[in-house]
Short mmCIF file of C-alpha atoms in Angstrom, two decimals:
data_model
loop_
_atom_site.label_atom_id
_atom_site.label_comp_id
_atom_site.label_asym_id
_atom_site.label_seq_id
_atom_site.Cartn_x
_atom_site.Cartn_y
_atom_site.Cartn_z
CA MET Y 1 -0.02 0.07 0.12
CA GLU Y 2 1.41 3.34 -1.04
CA GLY Y 3 2.29 5.65 1.88
CA THR Y 4 2.64 2.78 4.60
CA PRO Y 5 5.96 1.87 5.91
CA ALA Y 6 7.17 -1.51 5.16
CA GLY Y 7 8.68 -4.14 7.36
CA ALA Y 8 9.80 -3.92 10.89
CA ASP Y 9 9.55 0.01 11.07
CA GLY Y 10 6.12 -0.13 9.65
CA ASP Y 11 5.13 -2.75 12.38
CA ARG Y 12 6.73 -0.57 14.90
CA ALA Y 13 4.84 2.54 13.81
CA TRP Y 14 1.66 0.75 13.74
CA ARG Y 15 2.19 -0.66 17.37
CA GLU Y 16 3.16 2.76 18.48
CA GLN Y 17 -0.08 4.24 16.81
CA ASN Y 18 -2.37 1.71 18.17
CA ARG Y 19 -0.82 2.20 21.86
CA ARG Y 20 -1.35 5.89 21.62
CA MET Y 21 -4.93 5.44 20.47
CA GLU Y 22 -5.44 2.93 23.28
CA LEU Y 23 -4.21 5.58 25.60
CA GLU Y 24 -6.74 7.89 24.74
CA ARG Y 25 -9.76 6.49 26.55
CA SER Y 26 -13.01 8.17 27.40
CA MET Y 27 -13.41 9.76 30.81
CA SER Y 28 -16.23 7.06 31.54
CA THR Y 29 -13.80 4.45 30.98
CA ILE Y 30 -11.19 6.37 33.27
CA ASP Y 31 -14.18 6.62 35.82
CA ALA Y 32 -14.58 2.75 35.70
CA MET Y 33 -10.95 2.09 36.57
CA SER Y 34 -9.80 0.93 39.83
CA TRP Y 35 -7.47 3.55 41.65
CA GLN Y 36 -4.61 0.96 41.07
CA ASP Y 37 -5.34 0.95 37.34
CA PHE Y 38 -5.48 4.58 37.45
CA GLU Y 39 -2.05 5.20 38.82
CA HIS Y 40 -0.70 2.85 36.18
CA TYR Y 41 -2.57 4.57 33.44
CA VAL Y 42 -1.11 7.89 34.63
CA ALA Y 43 2.46 6.37 34.65
CA GLU Y 44 1.76 5.26 31.03
CA LEU Y 45 0.74 8.74 29.90
CA CYS Y 46 3.89 10.12 31.52
CA ARG Y 47 5.86 7.67 29.33
CA ARG Y 48 3.84 8.59 26.21
CA ASP Y 49 5.05 12.10 26.95
CA GLY Y 50 8.75 11.12 26.95
CA CYS Y 51 9.29 10.68 30.74
CA THR Y 52 11.74 7.98 31.72
CA ASN Y 53 12.49 5.83 34.65
CA VAL Y 54 8.72 5.89 35.27
CA THR Y 55 7.60 3.74 38.29
CA VAL Y 56 4.29 3.30 40.23
CA THR Y 57 5.09 3.58 43.79
CA GLY Y 58 1.65 3.94 45.11
CA GLY Y 59 0.07 2.00 48.17
CA SER Y 60 0.37 1.90 51.76
CA GLY Y 61 3.38 3.93 52.94
CA ASP Y 62 4.11 5.85 49.71
CA LEU Y 63 4.27 8.98 51.52
CA GLY Y 64 2.38 10.75 48.54
CA ALA Y 65 4.35 9.58 45.65
CA ASP Y 66 2.05 7.47 43.57
CA VAL Y 67 4.12 7.74 40.30
CA VAL Y 68 7.81 8.86 39.97
CA GLY Y 69 10.03 9.44 37.01
CA THR Y 70 12.13 12.02 34.91
CA LEU Y 71 10.88 14.51 32.74
CA PRO Y 72 12.23 14.66 29.22
CA ASP Y 73 14.44 17.82 30.40
CA GLY Y 74 15.84 15.95 33.32
CA ARG Y 75 13.86 17.14 36.12
CA HIS Y 76 12.53 14.71 38.82
CA LEU Y 77 8.78 14.28 38.71
CA VAL Y 78 6.72 13.04 41.74
CA ALA Y 79 3.02 12.49 41.22
CA GLN Y 80 0.23 12.06 43.70
CA VAL Y 81 -2.87 10.41 41.96
CA LYS Y 82 -6.35 10.42 43.26
CA HIS Y 83 -9.26 8.45 41.60
CA TYR Y 84 -12.21 10.11 42.99
CA ALA Y 85 -15.81 10.22 41.84
CA PRO Y 86 -16.31 13.13 39.32
CA ASN Y 87 -18.75 14.99 41.46
CA ARG Y 88 -16.51 14.97 44.37
CA TYR Y 89 -13.52 17.59 45.08
CA VAL Y 90 -10.18 17.09 46.35
CA PRO Y 91 -10.00 18.24 49.85
CA SER Y 92 -7.25 20.64 51.17
CA GLY Y 93 -6.35 17.67 53.59
CA ASP Y 94 -5.03 15.77 50.62
CA MET Y 95 -3.11 18.52 49.24
CA GLN Y 96 -1.62 19.34 52.50
CA LYS Y 97 -0.15 15.89 52.87
CA PHE Y 98 1.34 16.16 49.37
CA VAL Y 99 2.73 19.64 49.90
CA GLY Y 100 4.51 18.35 53.16
CA THR Y 101 6.07 15.41 51.30
CA ALA Y 102 6.66 16.14 47.56
CA LYS Y 103 9.59 18.22 47.71
CA LEU Y 104 10.96 17.71 51.12
CA GLU Y 105 10.64 13.88 51.31
CA HIS Y 106 10.80 12.94 47.44
CA LYS Y 107 12.92 15.79 46.22
CA ALA Y 108 10.51 16.59 43.50
CA ASP Y 109 11.75 19.18 40.97
CA VAL Y 110 8.05 18.83 39.47
CA ALA Y 111 5.27 17.94 41.95
CA LEU Y 112 2.09 16.86 40.23
CA PHE Y 113 -1.08 16.11 41.76
CA VAL Y 114 -3.55 14.45 39.21
CA ALA Y 115 -7.17 13.79 40.10
CA THR Y 116 -10.52 12.63 38.20
CA CYS Y 117 -12.42 15.43 39.91
CA PRO Y 118 -12.12 19.25 40.37
CA PHE Y 119 -9.86 20.47 43.26
CA GLY Y 120 -11.74 22.40 46.14
CA LYS Y 121 -10.66 26.04 46.42
CA ALA Y 122 -8.57 25.63 49.60
CA ALA Y 123 -6.66 22.71 47.91
CA ARG Y 124 -6.29 24.62 44.65
CA ASP Y 125 -4.91 27.73 46.46
CA LEU Y 126 -2.62 25.65 48.60
CA ALA Y 127 -1.19 24.14 45.44
CA VAL Y 128 -0.51 27.28 43.76
CA ARG Y 129 1.12 28.77 46.80
CA HIS Y 130 3.43 25.73 47.06
CA ASP Y 131 4.11 25.15 43.39
CA ILE Y 132 2.34 21.90 43.18
CA ILE Y 133 0.89 21.35 39.72
CA ALA Y 134 -2.72 20.41 39.91
CA ILE Y 135 -4.20 18.64 37.10
CA ASN Y 136 -7.88 18.60 37.66
CA ARG Y 137 -10.40 16.55 35.77
CA ASP Y 138 -10.65 19.02 32.81
CA LEU Y 139 -6.98 19.01 32.46
CA PHE Y 140 -6.61 15.37 32.90
CA GLY Y 141 -9.27 15.02 30.18
CA ALA Y 142 -6.98 17.17 27.79
CA TRP Y 143 -3.84 15.17 28.91
CA ASN Y 144 -5.90 12.03 28.20
CA SER Y 145 -6.86 13.22 24.68
CA GLY Y 146 -3.26 13.67 23.84
CA ALA Y 147 -2.02 17.35 25.00
CA PRO Y 148 1.33 16.70 26.24
CA LEU Y 149 2.20 16.77 30.05
CA GLU Y 150 4.69 19.64 29.45
CA SER Y 151 1.79 21.77 28.01
CA LEU Y 152 -0.31 21.49 31.13
CA LEU Y 153 2.45 22.23 33.80
CA PRO Y 154 2.23 26.12 33.36
CA LEU Y 155 -1.66 26.01 33.92
CA ASN Y 156 -1.50 24.79 37.29
CA GLY Y 157 -5.02 23.87 38.45
CA ALA Y 158 -6.53 26.49 36.04
CA GLY Y 159 -8.76 23.93 33.94
CA ASP Y 160 -11.99 24.08 35.93
CA GLY Y 161 -13.49 26.04 33.11
CA PRO Y 162 -15.12 29.42 33.50
CA ARG Y 163 -16.49 30.41 36.88
CA ARG Y 164 -20.40 30.64 37.16
CA LYS Y 165 -21.56 33.83 38.13
CA GLN Y 166 -24.69 34.28 40.12
CA ASN Y 167 -27.74 35.41 37.98
CA THR Y 168 -27.58 39.25 38.32
CA LEU Y 169 -30.06 39.79 35.51
CA ARG Y 170 -33.03 41.71 36.97
CA LYS Y 171 -36.48 40.52 36.41
CA PRO Y 172 -38.56 42.94 34.33
CA GLU Y 173 -40.38 45.13 36.52
CA ALA Y 174 -44.26 45.19 35.99
CA ASP Y 175 -45.79 47.68 33.95
CA THR Y 176 -47.44 50.15 36.34
CA ALA Y 177 -49.29 52.09 33.65
#
């Protein structure tokens, strides 16, 4: 077939494309995962985006480091991963624990908190103050759909979408004529 690489190179290219497509799962598929599967999935997304030495360390006694690795530019990445229901919020207590261990205990150059839900205001504010990259559900959806991790790092939790304003429109007053 014209335009299709032949031989081993073509097979490798096909497998890589197939692997990338498999990674781009729907959010409902993500929601159905176990927390353990989600940790491994986040590790695979890191690998997809060029991270090396990626290890899943999650479990009891991990001190907040569920996934560790090295970014393409050599920085040490430490990720806390929370697989919560989409309607839940990451509480500030979860963020407080990660803030206390990510850089001091794990020596993270980049501390990444990945969640399948939004962050509560206190948790998000804490992340911003302590240079924790907060990847909420919206940002995770972008990452899952192919946005490279490096492109999400500067956003730091700002992917909740537009803030809803209270309805400030006045109801029309009754005609008094």
